[in-house]
mmCIF file of C-alpha atoms in Angstrom:
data_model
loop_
_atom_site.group_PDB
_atom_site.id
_atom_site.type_symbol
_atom_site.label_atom_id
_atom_site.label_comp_id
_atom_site.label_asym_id
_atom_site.label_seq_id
_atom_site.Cartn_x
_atom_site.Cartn_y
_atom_site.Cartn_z
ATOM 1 C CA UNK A 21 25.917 -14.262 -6.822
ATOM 2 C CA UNK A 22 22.979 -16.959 -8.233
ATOM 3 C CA UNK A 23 24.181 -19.185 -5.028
ATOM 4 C CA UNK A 24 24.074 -16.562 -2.731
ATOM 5 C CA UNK A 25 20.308 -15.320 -3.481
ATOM 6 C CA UNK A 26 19.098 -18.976 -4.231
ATOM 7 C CA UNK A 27 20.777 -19.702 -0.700
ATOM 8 C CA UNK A 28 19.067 -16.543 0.800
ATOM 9 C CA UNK A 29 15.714 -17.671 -0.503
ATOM 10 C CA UNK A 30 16.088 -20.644 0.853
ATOM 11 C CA UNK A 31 17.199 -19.235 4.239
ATOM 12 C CA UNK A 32 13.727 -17.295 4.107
ATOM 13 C CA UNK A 33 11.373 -20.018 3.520
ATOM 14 C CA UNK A 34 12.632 -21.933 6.214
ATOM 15 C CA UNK A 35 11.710 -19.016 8.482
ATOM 16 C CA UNK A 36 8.217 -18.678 7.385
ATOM 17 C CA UNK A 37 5.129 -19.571 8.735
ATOM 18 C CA UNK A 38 2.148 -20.540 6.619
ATOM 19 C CA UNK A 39 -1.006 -19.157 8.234
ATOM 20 C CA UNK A 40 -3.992 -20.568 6.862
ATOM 21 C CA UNK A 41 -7.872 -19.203 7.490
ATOM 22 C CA UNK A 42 -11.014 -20.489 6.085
ATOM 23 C CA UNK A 43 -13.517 -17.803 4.744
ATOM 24 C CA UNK A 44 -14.939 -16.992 7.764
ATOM 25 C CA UNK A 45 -15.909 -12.974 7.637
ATOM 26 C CA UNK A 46 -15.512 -11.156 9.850
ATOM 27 C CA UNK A 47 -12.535 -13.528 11.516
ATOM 28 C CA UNK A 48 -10.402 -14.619 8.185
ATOM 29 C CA UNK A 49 -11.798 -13.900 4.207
ATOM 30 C CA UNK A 50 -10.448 -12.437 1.301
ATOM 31 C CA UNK A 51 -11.884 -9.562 -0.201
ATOM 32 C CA UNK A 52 -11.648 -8.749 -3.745
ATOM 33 C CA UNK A 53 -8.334 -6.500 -4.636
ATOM 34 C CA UNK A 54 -7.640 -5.962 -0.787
ATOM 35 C CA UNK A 55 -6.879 -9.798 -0.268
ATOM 36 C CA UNK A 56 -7.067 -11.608 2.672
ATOM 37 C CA UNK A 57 -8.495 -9.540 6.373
ATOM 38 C CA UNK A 58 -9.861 -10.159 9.296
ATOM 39 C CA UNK A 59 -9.440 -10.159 13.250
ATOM 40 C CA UNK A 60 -7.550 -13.432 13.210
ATOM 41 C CA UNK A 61 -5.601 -11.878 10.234
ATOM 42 C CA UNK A 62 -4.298 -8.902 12.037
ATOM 43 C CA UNK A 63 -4.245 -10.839 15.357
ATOM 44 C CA UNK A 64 -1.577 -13.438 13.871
ATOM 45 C CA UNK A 65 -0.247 -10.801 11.321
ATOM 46 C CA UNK A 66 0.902 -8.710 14.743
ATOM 47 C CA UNK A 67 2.270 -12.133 16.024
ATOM 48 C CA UNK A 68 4.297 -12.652 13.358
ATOM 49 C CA UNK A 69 5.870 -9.268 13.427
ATOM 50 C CA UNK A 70 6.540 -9.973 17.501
ATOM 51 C CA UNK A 71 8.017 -12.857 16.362
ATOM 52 C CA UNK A 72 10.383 -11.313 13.484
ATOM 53 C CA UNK A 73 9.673 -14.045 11.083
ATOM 54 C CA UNK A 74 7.631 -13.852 7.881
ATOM 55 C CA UNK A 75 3.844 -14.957 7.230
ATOM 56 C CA UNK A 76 2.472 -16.119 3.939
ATOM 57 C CA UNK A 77 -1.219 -16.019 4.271
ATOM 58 C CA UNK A 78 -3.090 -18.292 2.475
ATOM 59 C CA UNK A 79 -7.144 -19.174 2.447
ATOM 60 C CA UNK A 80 -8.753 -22.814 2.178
ATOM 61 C CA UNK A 81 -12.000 -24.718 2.316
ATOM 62 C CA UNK A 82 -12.361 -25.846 5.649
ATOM 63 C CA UNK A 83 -11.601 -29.380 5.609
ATOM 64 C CA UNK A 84 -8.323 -28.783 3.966
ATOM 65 C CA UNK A 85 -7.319 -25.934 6.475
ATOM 66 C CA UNK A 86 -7.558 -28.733 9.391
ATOM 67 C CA UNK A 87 -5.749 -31.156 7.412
ATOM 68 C CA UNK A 88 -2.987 -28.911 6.277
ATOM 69 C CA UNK A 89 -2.726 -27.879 9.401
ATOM 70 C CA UNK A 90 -2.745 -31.399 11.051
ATOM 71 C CA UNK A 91 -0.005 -32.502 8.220
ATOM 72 C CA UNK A 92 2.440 -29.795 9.152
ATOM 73 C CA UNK A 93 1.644 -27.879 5.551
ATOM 74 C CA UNK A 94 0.842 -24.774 7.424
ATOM 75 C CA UNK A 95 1.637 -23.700 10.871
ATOM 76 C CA UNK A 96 -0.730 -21.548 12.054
ATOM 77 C CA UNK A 97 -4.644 -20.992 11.758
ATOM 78 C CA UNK A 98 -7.833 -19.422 12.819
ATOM 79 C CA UNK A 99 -10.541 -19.671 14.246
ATOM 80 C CA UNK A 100 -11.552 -22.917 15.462
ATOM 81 C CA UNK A 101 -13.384 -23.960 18.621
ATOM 82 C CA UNK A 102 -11.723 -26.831 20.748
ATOM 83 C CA UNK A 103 -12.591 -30.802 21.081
ATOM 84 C CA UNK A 104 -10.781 -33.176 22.574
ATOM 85 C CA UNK A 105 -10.033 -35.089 19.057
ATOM 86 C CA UNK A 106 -8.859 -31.737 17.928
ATOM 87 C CA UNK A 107 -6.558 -31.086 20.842
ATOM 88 C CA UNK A 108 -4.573 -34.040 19.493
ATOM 89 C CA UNK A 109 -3.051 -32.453 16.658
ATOM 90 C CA UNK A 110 -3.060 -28.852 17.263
ATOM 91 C CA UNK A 111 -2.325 -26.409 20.007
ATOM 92 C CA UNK A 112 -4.905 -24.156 21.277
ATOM 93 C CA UNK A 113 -4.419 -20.434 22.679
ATOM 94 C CA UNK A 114 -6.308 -19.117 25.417
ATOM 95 C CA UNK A 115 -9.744 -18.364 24.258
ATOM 96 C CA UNK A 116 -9.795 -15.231 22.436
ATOM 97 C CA UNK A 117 -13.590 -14.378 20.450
ATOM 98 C CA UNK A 118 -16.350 -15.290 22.796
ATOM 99 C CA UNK A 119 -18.995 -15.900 19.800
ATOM 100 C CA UNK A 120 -22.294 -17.914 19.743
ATOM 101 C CA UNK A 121 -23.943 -20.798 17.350
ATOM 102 C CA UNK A 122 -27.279 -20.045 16.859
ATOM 103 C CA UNK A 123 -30.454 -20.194 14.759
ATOM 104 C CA UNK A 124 -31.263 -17.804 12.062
ATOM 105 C CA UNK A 125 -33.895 -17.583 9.194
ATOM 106 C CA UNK A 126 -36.697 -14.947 7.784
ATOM 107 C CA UNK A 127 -39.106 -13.509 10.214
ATOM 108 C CA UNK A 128 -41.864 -15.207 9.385
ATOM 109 C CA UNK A 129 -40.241 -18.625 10.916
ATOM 110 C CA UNK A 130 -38.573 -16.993 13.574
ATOM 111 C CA UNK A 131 -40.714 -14.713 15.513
ATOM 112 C CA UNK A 132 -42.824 -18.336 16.138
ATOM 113 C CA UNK A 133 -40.301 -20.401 17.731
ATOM 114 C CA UNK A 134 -39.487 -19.830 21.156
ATOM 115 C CA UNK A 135 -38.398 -23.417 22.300
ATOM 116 C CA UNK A 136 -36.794 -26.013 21.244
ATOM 117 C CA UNK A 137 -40.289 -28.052 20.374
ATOM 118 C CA UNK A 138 -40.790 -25.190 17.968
ATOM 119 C CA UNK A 139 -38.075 -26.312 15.805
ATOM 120 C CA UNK A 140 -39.825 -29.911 14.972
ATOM 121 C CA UNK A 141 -40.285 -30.374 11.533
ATOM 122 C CA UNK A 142 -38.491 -27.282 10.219
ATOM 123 C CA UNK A 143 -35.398 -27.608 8.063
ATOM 124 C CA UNK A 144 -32.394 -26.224 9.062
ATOM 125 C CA UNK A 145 -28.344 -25.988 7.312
ATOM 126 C CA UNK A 146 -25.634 -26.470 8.484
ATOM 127 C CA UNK A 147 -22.001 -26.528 7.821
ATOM 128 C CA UNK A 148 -20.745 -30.420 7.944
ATOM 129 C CA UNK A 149 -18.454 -31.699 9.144
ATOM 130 C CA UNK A 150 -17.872 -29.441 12.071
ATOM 131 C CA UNK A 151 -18.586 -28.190 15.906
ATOM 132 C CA UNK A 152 -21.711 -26.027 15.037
ATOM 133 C CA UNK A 153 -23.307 -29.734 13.642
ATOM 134 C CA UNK A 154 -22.426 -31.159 16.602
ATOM 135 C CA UNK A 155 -23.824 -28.691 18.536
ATOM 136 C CA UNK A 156 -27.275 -28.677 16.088
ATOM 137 C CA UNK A 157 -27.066 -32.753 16.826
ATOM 138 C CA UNK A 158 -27.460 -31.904 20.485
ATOM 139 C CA UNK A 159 -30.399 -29.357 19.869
ATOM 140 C CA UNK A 160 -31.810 -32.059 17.769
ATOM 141 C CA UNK A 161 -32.345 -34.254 21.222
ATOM 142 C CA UNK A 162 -34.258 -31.083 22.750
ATOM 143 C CA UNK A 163 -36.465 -31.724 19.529
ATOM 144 C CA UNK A 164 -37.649 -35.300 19.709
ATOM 145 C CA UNK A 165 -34.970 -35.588 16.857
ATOM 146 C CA UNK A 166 -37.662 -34.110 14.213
ATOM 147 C CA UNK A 167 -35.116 -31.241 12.948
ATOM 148 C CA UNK A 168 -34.558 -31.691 9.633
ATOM 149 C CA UNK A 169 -30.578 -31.516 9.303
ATOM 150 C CA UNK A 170 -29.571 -30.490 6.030
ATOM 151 C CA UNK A 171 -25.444 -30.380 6.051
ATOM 152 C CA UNK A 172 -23.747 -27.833 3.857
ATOM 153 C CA UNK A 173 -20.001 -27.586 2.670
ATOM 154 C CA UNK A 174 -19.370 -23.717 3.765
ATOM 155 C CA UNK A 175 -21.446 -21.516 5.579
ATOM 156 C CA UNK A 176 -22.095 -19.112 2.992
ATOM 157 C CA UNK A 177 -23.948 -21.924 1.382
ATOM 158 C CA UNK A 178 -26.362 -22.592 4.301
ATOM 159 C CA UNK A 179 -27.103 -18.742 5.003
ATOM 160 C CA UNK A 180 -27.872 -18.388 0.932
ATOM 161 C CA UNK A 181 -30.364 -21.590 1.274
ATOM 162 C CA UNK A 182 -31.986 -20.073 4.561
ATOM 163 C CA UNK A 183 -32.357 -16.194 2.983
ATOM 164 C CA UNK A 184 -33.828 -18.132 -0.150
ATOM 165 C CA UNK A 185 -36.391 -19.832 1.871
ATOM 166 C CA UNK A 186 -35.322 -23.195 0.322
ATOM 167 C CA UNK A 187 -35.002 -24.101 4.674
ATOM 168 C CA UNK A 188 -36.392 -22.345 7.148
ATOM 169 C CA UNK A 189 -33.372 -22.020 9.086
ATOM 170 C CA UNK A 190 -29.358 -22.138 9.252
ATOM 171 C CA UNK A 191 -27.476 -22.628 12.365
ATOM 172 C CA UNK A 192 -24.587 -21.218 12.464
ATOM 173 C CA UNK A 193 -21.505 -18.651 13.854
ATOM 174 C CA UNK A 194 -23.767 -15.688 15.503
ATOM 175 C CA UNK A 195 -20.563 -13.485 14.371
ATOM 176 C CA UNK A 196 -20.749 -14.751 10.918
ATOM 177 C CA UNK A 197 -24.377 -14.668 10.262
ATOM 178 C CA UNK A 198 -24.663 -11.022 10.745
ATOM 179 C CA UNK A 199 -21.244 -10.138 8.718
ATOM 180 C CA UNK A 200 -23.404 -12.341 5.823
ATOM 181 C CA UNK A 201 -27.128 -10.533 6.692
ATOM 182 C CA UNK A 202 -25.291 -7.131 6.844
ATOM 183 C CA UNK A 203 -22.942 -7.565 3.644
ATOM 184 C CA UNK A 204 -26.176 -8.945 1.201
ATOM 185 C CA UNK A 205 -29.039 -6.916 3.143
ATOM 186 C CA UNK A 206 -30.859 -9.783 3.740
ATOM 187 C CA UNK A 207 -33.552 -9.757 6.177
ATOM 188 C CA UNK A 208 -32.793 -12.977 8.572
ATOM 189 C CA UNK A 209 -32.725 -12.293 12.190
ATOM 190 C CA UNK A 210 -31.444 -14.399 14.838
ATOM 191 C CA UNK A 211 -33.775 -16.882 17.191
ATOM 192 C CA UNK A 212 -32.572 -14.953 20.400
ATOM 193 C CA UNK A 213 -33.708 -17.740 23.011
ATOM 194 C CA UNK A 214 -31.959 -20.978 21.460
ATOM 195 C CA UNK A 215 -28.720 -21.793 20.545
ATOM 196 C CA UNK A 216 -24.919 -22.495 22.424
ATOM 197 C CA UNK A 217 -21.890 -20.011 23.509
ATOM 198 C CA UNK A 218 -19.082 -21.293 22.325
ATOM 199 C CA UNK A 219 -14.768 -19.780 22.371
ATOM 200 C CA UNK A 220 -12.777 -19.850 19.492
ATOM 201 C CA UNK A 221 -8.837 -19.654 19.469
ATOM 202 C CA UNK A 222 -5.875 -19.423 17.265
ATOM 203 C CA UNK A 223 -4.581 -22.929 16.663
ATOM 204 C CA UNK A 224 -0.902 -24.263 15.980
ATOM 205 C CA UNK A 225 0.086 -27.306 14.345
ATOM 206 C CA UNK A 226 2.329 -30.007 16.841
ATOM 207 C CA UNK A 227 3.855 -31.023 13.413
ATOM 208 C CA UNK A 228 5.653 -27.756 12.439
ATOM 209 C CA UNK A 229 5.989 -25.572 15.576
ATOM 210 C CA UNK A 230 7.421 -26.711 19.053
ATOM 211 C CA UNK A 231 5.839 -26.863 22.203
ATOM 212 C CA UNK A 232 8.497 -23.699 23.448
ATOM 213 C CA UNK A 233 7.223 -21.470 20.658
ATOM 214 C CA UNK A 234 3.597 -22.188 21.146
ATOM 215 C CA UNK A 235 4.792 -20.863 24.514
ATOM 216 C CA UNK A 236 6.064 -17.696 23.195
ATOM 217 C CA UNK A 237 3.145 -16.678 21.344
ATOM 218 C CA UNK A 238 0.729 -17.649 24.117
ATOM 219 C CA UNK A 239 3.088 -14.907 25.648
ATOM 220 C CA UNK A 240 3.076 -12.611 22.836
ATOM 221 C CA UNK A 241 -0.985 -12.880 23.232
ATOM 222 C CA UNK A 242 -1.003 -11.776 26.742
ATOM 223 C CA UNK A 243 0.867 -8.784 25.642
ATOM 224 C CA UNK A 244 -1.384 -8.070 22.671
ATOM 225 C CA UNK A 245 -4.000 -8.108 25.463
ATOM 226 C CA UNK A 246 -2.616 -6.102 28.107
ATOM 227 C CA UNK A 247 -1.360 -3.470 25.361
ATOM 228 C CA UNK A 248 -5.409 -3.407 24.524
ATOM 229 C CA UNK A 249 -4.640 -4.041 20.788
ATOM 230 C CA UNK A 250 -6.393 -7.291 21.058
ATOM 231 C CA UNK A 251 -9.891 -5.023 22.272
ATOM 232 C CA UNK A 252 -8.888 -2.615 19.567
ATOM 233 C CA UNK A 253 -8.781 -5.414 16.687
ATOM 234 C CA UNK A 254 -11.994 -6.962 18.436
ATOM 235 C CA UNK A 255 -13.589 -3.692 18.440
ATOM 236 C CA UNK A 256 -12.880 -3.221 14.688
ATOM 237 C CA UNK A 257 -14.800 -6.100 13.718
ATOM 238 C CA UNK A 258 -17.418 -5.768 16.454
ATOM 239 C CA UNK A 259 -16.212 -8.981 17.954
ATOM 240 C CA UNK A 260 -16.343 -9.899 22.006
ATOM 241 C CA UNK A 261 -13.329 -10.443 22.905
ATOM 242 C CA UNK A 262 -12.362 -12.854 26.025
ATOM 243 C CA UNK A 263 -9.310 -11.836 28.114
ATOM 244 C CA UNK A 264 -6.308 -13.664 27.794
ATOM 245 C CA UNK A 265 -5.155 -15.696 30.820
ATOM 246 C CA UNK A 266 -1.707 -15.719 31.964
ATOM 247 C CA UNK A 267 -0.363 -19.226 32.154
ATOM 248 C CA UNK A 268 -0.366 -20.257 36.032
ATOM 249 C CA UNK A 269 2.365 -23.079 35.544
#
């Protein structure tokens, strides 16, 4: 009887997945006694269940949910916006949350900037490494490189720095930033003319899961999307979502 259930365990950890999510409210965090939600979490959650396998969710700092995700450790994550170094080691969905980086700080600094030459001198966060510095790096060009960079391990960090005043500014996940302002009341707003659209996906590691069942849960997606579930999660977390493309091939 101690074989057979040891054997049956077993059995179902082989057919798990490991989804992984950084804190990233309103698309993956954990909340108190309700653990881990979000629109990626009921996105993949509904996945799974198409699927008929099991899910542990788990949460990480960023830099260790790409690398466990790269190693094989987990299987499936989200959100993450695609590069071609990334495309390397993970598989990318369709696009899914059409979201925004973009600048944010008290009013005082941001009803004066308008351009990009009004952002010389001031001090702005940002979470490093990742796309949104990147994308700062290339705002820093528009500004005679006189933006005062000021990297960050987590996001939370660099909004907490801006709504303290200790920078003027945080760049960051549009989405994100007004989860944050609405959560701790804070008084940021958002510098409406400056900034860069950006797509975010689910992503699936090429070390644990094969190039036929990334396949079947790009499928599964287009059904989420035709049933409207994936509006109806989107909705929920007043996220945009972008329609799912059938593959053409």
């Amino acid at each position: 009887m101690v074989a057979f259930l040891f054997a049956l365990l077993v059995s179902i950890s082989a057919n798990a997945y490991v989804v992984i999510g950084h804190d990233f409210e309103p698309y993956y965090f954990k909340s108190g006694s309700e653990g881990i939600q979000g629109a990626c979490y009921e996105i993949i959650q509904k996945l799974c269940q198409m699927e008929k396998i099991h899910c542990k969710f788990k949460l990480a700092p960023f830099r260790k949910f790409l690398t466990m995700l790269k190693d094989g450790d987990a299987d499936i994550g989200c959100p993450l916006a695609e590069s071609p170094q990334r495309h390397s080691v993970y598989y990318f969905s369709e696009k899914i949350f059409a979201t925004r980086y973009a600048f944010f700080g008290a009013p005082e600094y941001v009803n004066k900037i308008k351009t990009y030459d009004d952002l010389k001198g001031l001090g702005v966060g940002v979470m490093s490494p990742s796309l949104t510095e990147v994308s700062l790096l290339k705002a820093q060009e528009y500004a005679d490189r006189k933006i005062k960079i000021h990297p960050e391990v987590n996001t939370d960090v660099s909004l907490r720095k801006a709504n303290t005043k200790k920078y003027a500014l945080t760049y960051v996940n549009r989405d994100v930033a007004n989860a944050w302002i609405k959560k701790n009341r804070s008084r940021m707003i958002e510098v409406k003319s400056l900034g860069e659209d950006v797509g975010y996906s689910l992503i699936f590691s090429k070390k644990s899961i094969s190039q036929q069942r990334f396949e079947k849960m790009q499928a599964h997606l287009q059904n989420l999307f035709q049933s409207k579930e994936l509006a109806s999660i989107c909705e929920k977390y007043n996220l945009t979502l972008i329609p799912v493309v059938p593959d053409q091939k």
